[in-house]
Coordinates of C-alpha atoms and ligand atoms in Angstrom, one line a residue:
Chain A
X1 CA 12.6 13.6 18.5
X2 CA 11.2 10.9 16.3
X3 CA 8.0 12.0 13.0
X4 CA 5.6 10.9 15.6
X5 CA 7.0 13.1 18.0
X6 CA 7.0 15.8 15.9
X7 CA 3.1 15.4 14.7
X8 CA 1.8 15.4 18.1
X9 CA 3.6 18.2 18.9
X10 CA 2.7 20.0 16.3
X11 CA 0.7 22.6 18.0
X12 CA 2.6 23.3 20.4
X13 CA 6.0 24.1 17.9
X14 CA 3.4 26.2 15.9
X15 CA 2.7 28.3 18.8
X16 CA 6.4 28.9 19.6
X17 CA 5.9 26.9 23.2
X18 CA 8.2 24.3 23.1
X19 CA 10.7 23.8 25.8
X20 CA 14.3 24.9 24.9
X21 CA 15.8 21.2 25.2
X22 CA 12.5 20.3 22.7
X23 CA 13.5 22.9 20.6
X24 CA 16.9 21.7 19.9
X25 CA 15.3 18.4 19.4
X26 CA 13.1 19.4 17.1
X27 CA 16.0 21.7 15.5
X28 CA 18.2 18.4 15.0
X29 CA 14.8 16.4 13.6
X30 CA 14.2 19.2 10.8
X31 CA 17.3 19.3 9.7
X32 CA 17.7 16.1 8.6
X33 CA 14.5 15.2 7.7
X34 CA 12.9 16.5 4.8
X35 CA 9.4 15.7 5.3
X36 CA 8.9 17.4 8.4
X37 CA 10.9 20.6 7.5
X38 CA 7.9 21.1 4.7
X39 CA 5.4 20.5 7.2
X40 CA 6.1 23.0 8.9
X41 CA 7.0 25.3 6.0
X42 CA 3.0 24.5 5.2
X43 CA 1.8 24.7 8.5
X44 CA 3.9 28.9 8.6
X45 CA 1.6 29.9 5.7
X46 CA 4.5 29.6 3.2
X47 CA 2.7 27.2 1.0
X48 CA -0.9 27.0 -0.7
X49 CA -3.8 26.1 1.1
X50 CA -4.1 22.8 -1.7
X51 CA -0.3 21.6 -0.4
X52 CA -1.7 22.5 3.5
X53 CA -4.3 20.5 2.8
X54 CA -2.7 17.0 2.0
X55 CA -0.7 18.2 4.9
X56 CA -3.7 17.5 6.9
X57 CA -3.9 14.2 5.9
X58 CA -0.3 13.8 6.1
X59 CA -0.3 14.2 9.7
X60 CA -3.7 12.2 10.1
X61 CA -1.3 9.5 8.3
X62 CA 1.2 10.1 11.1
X63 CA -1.1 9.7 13.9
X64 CA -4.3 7.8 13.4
X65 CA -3.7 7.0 9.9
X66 CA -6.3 7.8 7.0
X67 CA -9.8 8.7 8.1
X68 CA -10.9 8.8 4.3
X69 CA -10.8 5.1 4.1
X70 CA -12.9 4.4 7.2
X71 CA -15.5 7.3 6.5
X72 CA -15.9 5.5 3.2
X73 CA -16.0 2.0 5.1
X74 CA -19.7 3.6 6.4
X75 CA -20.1 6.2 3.9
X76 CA -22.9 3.8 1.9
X77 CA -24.7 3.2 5.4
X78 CA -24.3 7.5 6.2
X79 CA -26.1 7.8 2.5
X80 CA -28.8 4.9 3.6
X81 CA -29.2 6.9 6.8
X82 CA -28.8 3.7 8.7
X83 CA -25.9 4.7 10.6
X84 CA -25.4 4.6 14.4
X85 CA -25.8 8.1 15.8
X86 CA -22.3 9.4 16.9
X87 CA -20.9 7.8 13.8
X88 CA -22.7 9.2 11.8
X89 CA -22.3 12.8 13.3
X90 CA -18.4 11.8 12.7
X91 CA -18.9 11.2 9.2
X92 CA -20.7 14.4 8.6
X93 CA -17.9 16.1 10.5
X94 CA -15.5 14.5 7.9
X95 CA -17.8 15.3 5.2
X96 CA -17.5 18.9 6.2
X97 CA -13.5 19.3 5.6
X98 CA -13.1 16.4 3.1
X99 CA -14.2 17.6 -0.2
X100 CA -13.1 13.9 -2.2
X101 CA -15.2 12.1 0.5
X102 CA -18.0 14.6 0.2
X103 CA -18.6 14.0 -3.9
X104 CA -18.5 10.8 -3.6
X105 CA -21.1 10.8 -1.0
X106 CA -22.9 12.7 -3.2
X107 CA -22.4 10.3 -6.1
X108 CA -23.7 8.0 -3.6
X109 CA -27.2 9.4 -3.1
X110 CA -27.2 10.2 -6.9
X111 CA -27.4 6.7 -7.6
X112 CA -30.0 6.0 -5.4
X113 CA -32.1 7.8 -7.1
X114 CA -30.2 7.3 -10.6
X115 CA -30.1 3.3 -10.5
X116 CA -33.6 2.1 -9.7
X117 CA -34.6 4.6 -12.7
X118 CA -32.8 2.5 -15.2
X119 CA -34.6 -1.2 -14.2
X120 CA -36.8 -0.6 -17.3
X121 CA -35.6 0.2 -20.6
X122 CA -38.1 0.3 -23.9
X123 CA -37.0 -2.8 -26.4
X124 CA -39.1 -0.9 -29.0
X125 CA -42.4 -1.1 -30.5
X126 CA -42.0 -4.1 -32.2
X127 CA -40.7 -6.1 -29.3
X128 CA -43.9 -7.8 -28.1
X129 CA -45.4 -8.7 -31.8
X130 CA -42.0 -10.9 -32.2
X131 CA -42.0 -12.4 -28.8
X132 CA -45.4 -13.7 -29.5
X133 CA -44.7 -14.4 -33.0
X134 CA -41.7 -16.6 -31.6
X135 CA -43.8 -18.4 -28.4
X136 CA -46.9 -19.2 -31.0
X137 CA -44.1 -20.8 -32.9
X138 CA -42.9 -22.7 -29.9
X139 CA -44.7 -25.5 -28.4
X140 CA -46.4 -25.8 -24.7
X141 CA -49.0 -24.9 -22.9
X142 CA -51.0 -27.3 -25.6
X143 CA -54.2 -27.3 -26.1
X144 CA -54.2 -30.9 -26.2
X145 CA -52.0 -31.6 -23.3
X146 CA -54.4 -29.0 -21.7
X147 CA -57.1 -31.3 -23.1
X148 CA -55.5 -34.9 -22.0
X149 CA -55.3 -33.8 -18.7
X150 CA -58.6 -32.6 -18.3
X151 CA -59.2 -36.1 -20.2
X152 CA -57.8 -38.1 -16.6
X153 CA -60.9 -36.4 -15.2
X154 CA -63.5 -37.5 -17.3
X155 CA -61.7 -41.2 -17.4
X156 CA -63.0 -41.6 -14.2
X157 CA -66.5 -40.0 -14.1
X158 CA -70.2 -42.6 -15.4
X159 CA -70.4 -40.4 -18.1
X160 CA -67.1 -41.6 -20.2
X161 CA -68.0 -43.7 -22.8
X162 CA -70.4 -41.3 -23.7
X163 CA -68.7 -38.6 -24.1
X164 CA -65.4 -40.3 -25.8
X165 CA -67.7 -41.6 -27.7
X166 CA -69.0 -37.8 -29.1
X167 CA -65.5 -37.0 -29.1
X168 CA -64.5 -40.6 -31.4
X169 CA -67.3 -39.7 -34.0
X170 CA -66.2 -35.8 -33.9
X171 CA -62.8 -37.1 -35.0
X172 CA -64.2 -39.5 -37.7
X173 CA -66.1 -36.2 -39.0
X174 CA -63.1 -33.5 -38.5
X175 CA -60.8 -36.4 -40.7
X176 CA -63.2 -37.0 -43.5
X177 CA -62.9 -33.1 -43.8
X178 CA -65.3 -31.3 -46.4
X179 CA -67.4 -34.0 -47.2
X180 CA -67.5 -36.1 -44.5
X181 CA -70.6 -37.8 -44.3
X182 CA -71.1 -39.5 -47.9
X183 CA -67.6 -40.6 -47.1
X184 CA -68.7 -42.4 -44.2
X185 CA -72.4 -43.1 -45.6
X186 CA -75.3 -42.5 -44.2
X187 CA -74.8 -45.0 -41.1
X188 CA -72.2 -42.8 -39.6
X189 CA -73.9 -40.0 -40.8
X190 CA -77.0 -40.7 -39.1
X191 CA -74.6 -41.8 -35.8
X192 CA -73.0 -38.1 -35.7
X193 CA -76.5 -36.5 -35.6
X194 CA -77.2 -38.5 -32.6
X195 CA -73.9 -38.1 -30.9
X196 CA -74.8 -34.5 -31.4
X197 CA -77.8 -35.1 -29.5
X198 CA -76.0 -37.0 -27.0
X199 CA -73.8 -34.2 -26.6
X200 CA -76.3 -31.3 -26.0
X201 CA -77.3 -33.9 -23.3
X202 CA -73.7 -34.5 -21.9
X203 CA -73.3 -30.8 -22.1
X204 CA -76.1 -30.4 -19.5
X205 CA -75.6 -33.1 -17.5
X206 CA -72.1 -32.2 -16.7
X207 CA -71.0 -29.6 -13.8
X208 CA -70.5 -26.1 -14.8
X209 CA -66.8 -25.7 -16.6
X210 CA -66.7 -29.0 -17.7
X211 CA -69.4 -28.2 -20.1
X212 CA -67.1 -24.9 -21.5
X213 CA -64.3 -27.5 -21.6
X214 CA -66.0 -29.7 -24.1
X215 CA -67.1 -26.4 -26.0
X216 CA -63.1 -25.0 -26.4
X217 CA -62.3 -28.6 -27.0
X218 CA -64.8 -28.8 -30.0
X219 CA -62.6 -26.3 -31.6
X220 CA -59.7 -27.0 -30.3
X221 CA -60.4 -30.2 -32.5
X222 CA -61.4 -28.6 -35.4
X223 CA -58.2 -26.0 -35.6
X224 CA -55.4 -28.8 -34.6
X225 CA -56.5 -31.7 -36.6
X226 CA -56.9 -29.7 -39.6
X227 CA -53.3 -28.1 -39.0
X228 CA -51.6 -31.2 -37.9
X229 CA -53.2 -33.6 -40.2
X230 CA -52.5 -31.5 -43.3
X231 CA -48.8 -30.4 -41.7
X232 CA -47.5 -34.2 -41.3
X233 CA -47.8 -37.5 -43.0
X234 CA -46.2 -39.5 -40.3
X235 CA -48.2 -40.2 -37.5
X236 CA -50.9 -38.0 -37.8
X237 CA -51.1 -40.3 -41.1
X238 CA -50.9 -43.7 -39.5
X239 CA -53.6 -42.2 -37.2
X240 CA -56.0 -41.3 -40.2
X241 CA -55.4 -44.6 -41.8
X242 CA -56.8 -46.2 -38.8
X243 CA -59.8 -44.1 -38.7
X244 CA -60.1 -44.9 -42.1
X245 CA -60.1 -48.6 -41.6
X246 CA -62.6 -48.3 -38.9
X247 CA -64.6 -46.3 -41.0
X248 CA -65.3 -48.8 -42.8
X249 CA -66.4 -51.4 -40.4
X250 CA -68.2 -48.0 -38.8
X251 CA -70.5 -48.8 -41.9
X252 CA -71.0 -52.5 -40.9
X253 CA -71.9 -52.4 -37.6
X254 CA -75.0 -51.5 -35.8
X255 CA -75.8 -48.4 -33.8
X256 CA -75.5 -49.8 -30.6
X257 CA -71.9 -51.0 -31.2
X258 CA -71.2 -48.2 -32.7
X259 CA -70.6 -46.0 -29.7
X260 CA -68.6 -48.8 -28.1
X261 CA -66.1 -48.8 -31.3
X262 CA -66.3 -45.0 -31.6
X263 CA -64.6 -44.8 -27.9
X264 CA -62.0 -47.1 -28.6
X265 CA -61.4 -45.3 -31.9
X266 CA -61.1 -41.8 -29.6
X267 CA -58.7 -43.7 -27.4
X268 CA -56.7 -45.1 -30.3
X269 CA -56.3 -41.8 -32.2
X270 CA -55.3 -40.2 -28.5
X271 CA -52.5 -42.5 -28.4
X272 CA -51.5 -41.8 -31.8
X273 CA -51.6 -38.4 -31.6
X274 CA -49.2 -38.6 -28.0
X275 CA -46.6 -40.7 -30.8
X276 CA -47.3 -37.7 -32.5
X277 CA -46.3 -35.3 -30.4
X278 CA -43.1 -37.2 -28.9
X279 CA -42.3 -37.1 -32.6
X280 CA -42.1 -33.6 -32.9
X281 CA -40.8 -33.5 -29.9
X282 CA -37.5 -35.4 -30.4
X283 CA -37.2 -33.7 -34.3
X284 CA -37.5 -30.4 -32.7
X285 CA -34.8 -31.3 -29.7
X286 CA -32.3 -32.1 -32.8
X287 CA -33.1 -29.1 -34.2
X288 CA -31.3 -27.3 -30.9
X289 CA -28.1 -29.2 -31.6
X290 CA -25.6 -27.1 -32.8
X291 CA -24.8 -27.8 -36.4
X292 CA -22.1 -29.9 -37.5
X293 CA -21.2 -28.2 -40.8
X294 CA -18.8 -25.5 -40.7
X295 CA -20.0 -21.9 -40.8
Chain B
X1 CA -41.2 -6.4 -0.7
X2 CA -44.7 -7.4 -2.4
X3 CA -45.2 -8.4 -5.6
X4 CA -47.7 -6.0 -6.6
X5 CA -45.1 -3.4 -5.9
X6 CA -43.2 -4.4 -8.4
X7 CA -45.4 -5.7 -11.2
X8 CA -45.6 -3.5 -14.1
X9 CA -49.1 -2.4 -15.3
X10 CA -51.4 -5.3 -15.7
X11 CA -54.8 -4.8 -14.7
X12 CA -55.1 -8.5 -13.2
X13 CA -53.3 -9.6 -10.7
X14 CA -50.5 -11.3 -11.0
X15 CA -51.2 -14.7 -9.6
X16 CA -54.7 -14.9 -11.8
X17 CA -52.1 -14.1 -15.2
X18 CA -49.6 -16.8 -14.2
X19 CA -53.0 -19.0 -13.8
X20 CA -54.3 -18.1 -17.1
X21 CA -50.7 -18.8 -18.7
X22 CA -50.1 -22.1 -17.5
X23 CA -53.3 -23.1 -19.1
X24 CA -52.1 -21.8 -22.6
X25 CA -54.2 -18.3 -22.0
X26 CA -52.6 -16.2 -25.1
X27 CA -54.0 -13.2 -23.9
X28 CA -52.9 -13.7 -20.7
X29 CA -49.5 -14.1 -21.8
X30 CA -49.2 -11.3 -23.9
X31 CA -50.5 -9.7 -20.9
X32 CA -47.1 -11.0 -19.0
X33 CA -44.8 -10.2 -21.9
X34 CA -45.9 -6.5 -22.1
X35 CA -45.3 -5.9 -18.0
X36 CA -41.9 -7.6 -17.8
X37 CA -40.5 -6.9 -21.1
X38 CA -39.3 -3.2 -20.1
X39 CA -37.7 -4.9 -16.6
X40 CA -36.1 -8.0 -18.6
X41 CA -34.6 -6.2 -21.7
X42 CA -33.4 -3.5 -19.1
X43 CA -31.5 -6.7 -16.9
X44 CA -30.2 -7.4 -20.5
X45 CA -28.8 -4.7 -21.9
X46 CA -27.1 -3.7 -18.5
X47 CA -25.3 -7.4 -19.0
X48 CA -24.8 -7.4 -22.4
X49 CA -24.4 -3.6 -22.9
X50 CA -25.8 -3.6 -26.8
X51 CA -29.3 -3.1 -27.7
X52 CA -29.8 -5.5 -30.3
X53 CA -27.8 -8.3 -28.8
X54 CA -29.9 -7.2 -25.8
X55 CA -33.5 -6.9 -27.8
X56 CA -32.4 -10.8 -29.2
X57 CA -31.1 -12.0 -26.0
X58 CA -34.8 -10.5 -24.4
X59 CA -36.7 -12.7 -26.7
X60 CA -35.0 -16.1 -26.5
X61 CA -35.6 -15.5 -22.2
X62 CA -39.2 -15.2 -23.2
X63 CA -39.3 -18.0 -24.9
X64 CA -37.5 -20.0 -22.4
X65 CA -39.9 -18.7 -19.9
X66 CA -42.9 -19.5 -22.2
X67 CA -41.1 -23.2 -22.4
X68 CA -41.4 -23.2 -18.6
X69 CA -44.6 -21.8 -17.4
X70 CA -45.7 -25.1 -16.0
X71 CA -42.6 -24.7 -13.6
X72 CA -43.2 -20.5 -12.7
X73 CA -44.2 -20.2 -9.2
X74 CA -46.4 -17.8 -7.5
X75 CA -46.7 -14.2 -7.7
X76 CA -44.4 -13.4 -5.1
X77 CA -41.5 -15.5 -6.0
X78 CA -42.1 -14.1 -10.0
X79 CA -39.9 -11.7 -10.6
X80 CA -36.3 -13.9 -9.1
X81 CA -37.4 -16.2 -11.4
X82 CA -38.1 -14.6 -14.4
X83 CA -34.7 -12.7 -13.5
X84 CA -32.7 -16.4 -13.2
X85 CA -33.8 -16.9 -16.3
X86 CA -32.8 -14.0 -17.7
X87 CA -29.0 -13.7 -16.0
X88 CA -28.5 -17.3 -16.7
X89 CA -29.3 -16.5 -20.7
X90 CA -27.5 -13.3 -20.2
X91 CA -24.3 -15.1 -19.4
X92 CA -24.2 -17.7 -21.5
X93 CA -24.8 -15.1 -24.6
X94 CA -21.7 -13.4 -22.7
X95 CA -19.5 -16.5 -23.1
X96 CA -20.8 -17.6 -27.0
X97 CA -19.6 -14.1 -27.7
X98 CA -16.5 -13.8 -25.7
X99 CA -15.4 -17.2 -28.3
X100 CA -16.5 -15.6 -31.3
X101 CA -15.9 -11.6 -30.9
X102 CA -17.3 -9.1 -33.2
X103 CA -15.2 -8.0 -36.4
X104 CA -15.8 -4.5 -35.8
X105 CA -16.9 -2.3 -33.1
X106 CA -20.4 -0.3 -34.2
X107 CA -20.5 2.9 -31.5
X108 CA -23.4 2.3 -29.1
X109 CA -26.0 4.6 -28.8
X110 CA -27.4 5.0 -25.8
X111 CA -30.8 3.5 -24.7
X112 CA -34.0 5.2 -23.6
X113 CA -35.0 5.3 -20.1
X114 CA -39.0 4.4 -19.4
X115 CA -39.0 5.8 -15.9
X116 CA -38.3 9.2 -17.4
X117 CA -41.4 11.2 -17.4
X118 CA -39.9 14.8 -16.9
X119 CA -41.5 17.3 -19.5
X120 CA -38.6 19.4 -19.5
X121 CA -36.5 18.5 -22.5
X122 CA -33.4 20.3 -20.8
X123 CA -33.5 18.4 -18.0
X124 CA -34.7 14.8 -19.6
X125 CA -31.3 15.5 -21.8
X126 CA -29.1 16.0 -18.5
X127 CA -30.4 12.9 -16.4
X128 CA -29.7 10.5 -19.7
X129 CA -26.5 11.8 -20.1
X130 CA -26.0 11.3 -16.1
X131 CA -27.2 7.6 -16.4
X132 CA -25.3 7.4 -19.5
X133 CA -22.6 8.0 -17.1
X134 CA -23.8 5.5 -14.6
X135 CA -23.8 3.1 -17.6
X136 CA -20.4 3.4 -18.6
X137 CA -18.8 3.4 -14.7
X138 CA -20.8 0.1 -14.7
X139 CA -19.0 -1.9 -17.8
X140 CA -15.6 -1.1 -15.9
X141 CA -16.7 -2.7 -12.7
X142 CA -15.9 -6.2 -11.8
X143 CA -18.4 -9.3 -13.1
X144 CA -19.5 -9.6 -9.2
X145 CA -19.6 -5.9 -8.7
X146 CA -21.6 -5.3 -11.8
X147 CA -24.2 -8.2 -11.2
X148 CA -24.4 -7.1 -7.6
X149 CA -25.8 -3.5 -8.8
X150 CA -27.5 -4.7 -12.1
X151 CA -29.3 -7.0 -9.3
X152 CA -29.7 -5.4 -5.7
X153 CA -29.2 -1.1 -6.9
X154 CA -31.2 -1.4 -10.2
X155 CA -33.7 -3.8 -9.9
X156 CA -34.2 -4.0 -6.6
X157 CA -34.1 -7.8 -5.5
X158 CA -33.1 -8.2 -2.3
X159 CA -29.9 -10.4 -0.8
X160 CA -31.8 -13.2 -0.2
X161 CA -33.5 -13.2 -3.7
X162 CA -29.7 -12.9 -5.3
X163 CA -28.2 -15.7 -3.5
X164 CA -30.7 -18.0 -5.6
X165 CA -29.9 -16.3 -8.7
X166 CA -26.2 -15.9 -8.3
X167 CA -25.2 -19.1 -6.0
X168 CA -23.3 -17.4 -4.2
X169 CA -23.6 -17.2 0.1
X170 CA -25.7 -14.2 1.6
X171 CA -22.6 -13.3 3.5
X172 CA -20.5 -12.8 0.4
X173 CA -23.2 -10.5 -0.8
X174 CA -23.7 -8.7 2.2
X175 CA -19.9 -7.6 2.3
X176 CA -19.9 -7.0 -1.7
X177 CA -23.1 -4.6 -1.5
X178 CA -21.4 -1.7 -0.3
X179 CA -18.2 -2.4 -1.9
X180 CA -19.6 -2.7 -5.2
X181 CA -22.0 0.6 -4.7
X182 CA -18.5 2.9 -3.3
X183 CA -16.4 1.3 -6.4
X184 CA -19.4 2.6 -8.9
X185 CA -19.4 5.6 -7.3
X186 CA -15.9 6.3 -7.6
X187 CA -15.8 5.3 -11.5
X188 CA -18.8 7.7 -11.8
X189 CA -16.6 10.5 -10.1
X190 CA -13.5 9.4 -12.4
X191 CA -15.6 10.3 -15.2
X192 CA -17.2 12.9 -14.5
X193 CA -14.1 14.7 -13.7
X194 CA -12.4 13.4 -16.9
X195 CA -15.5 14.9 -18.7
X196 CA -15.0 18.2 -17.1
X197 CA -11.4 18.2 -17.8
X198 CA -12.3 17.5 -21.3
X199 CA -14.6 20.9 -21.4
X200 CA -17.6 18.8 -21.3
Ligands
LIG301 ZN1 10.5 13.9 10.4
LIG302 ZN1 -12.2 12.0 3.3

């Protein structure tokens, strides 16, 4: 009589039914096996119900082999509920004599509940103020590259030079700063009041939104020229030296050229100010480099 | 899943905010910081398990999502992203500090929960020492096992939103998923039982 033999029997030798030649088998097996001779020591009550119970699994691991690992091969599906019937009334039946299985099937459905709970956590009261603080410090979504694109549009609509020309003699009076117009004299002075005009008319004349556009961009204008011109010397510079230079000849010329030159002058300071910005750009991207002195 | 499910709460919806931000809206985007920063610094600290390596590591994924607002996509396809960013960050702050570790280990106190709205101080008390638990059975998975329930268990993406975060094949994740939940639960169980043994 072979372990196996003995396991599958084992009902039958605990009820004393064996056959006499099965006996003295079994007689012959216990004695020199160790093992079996305290399986049955267990299975006689002479041991405590903890040692009868790895005995269970002892002879599970005999016959069909663990049942622990496959109940917890599903167990995650038999939380989830998505299990197949008759397996799952298996499992439970496991569930019912297995306490190791049964914690952790409860551990299980803990942490469905437990896990999705911990997704949000609270950085603190002063998280957003610095996360703002740090993205106002950081560059895109520009106002001016908001503004250039909506520039493409107006490129291509009758109203253009018009309009770039408002926008030329709005730069020639946001440069010249606090005192712009005696700088300019009274030629330029009288040509912004009726760009200004020109510009209610514009305003009007132009589909709804547009219209807000030029509004936003009128202080868009105001708050990054001032900030950029008086924050750089480099382009920004070359840029105001221009507008300087035309300036002058602004005071030369006659009205009617004057809106002519003041869109070429917009267009001329738009380029300028894209140098500009690829500028900062490339000075900020060296700024990322890791640097090369030692810590 | 929809994305209004999960969105934290704004007022607009979601696809109107990620309008208003592309076009440089700063209301808008403080709007956007406030409803995701709870869901990103929580992705954080669960990878970086510190909370001020974790409140840093939050603000430079803003940033980088700021930096790429022009790229975001829609509404439904928000939160993977935002998360992408946020793992990718996450592991690369894992790496600069695996070269350079700390000179000294400061004891971690443990983070507050936001979904916890219990009244009962008692009880508040036992479910943040439970997830405290959950916490710690968590750092002693492996880096798979971890991101899998930092990904699928806590915040709730779903397979196919992970295999675009993590590269890795649905299949993989599919046969991981359970795995990684049954190992959790077992280091949960070690500790328990080690607390309890303790006289905790
Ligand atoms: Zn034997
Ligand atoms: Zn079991």
């Amino acid at each position: 009589m072979s372990c196996s033999d003995l396991a599958e029997r084992l009902e039958l030798v605990l009820g004393e039914q064996l056959r006499d030649n099965e006996l003295t088998a079994l007689k012959a097996h216990v004695e020199g096996c160790e093992k079996c001779r305290d399986l049955l020591q267990a299975c006689r009550g002479k041991q405590t119900l903890e040692q009868a119970d790895s005995l269970v699994g002892e002879v599970l691991a005999r016959t069909s082999g663990s049942t622990c690992s496959r109940v917890r091969s599903m167990l995650c599906d038999h939380v989830d509920q998505s299990l197949h019937e008759d397996n799952a009334a298996l499992v439970q039946e496991h569930l019912n004599y297995c306490s190791s299985c049964t914690q952790l099937a409860r551990v299980l459905e803990e942490s469905a509940v437990a896990l999705p709970q911990m997704a949000s956590l609270d950085p603190g009261p002063l998280f957003t103020s610095s996360v703002l603080a740090a993205t106002r410090s950081s560059q895109p979504p520009d106002k001016w590259a908001l503004f250039l694109s909506h520039l493409s549009l107006v490129f291509q609509r009758p109203h253009f030079s018009l309009e770039a020309a408002y926008v030329g003699a709005l730069l020639v009076f946001l440069v010249f700063g606090g005192a712009p117009v005696s700088a300019v004299g009274g030629v330029a002075s009288a040509a912004f009041a009726g760009f200004q005009l020109n510009f209610a008319k514009v305003v009007r004349d132009t589909p709804a939104g547009l219209s807000d556009t030029w509004t936003d961009l009128y202080g868009s204008c105001e708050n990054q020229l001032e900030g950029k011109i008086k924050a750089t010397q480099g382009a920004v510079g070359r840029a105001l030296e221009t507008l300087q230079g035309s300036a002058e000849q602004l005071r030369a010329m006659s009205d009617e050229h004057l809106l002519k030159h003041a869109a070429a002058l917009f267009q001329d300071a738009t380029e300028k100010y894209e140098e500009y910005s690829r500028n900062l750009g490339s000075t900020e991207g060296s700024e990322d480099r890791p640097e090369e002195t030692a810590e | 899943m929809g994305a209004d499910e999960r969105a934290v709460g704004s007022q607009l919806n979601l696809d109107a905010v990620l309008d208003r931000c592309r076009c440089g809206d700063e209301l808008a985007w403080e709007s956007l910081v406030r409803s995701y920063q709870s869901r990103v610094y929580g992705l954080a600290y669960h990878y970086v398990a510190n909370r001020e390596d974790a409140r840093d590591l939050a603000q430079d994924i803003f940033v980088k999502v700021y930096k790429n607002l022009r790229k975001c996509p829609d509404a439904n396809h928000f939160l993977p992203w935002i998360f992408r960013i946020a793992r990718n960050a996450s592991i690369d702050h894992l790496r600069r500090k695996r070269a350079r570790p700390p000179s000294s280990q400061v004891s971690e106190m443990e983070v507050n929960s936001i979904a916890d709205c219990s009244s009962d101080p008692e009880k508040h008390w036992l479910m943040e020492a439970r997830r405290g638990l959950f916490r710690r059975a968590l750092r002693m998975l492996t880096r798979l096992n971890r991101e899998m329930i930092i990904l699928k268990e806590i915040q709730g993406l779903t397979l196919e939103e992970m295999t675009g975060i993590l590269d890795v094949p649905i299949g993989t994740l599919k046969s991981r998923s359970h795995r990684a939940r049954l190992e959790l639960a077992e280091k949960v169980l070690a500790l328990s039982q080690g607390q309890e043994g303790a006289g905790l």
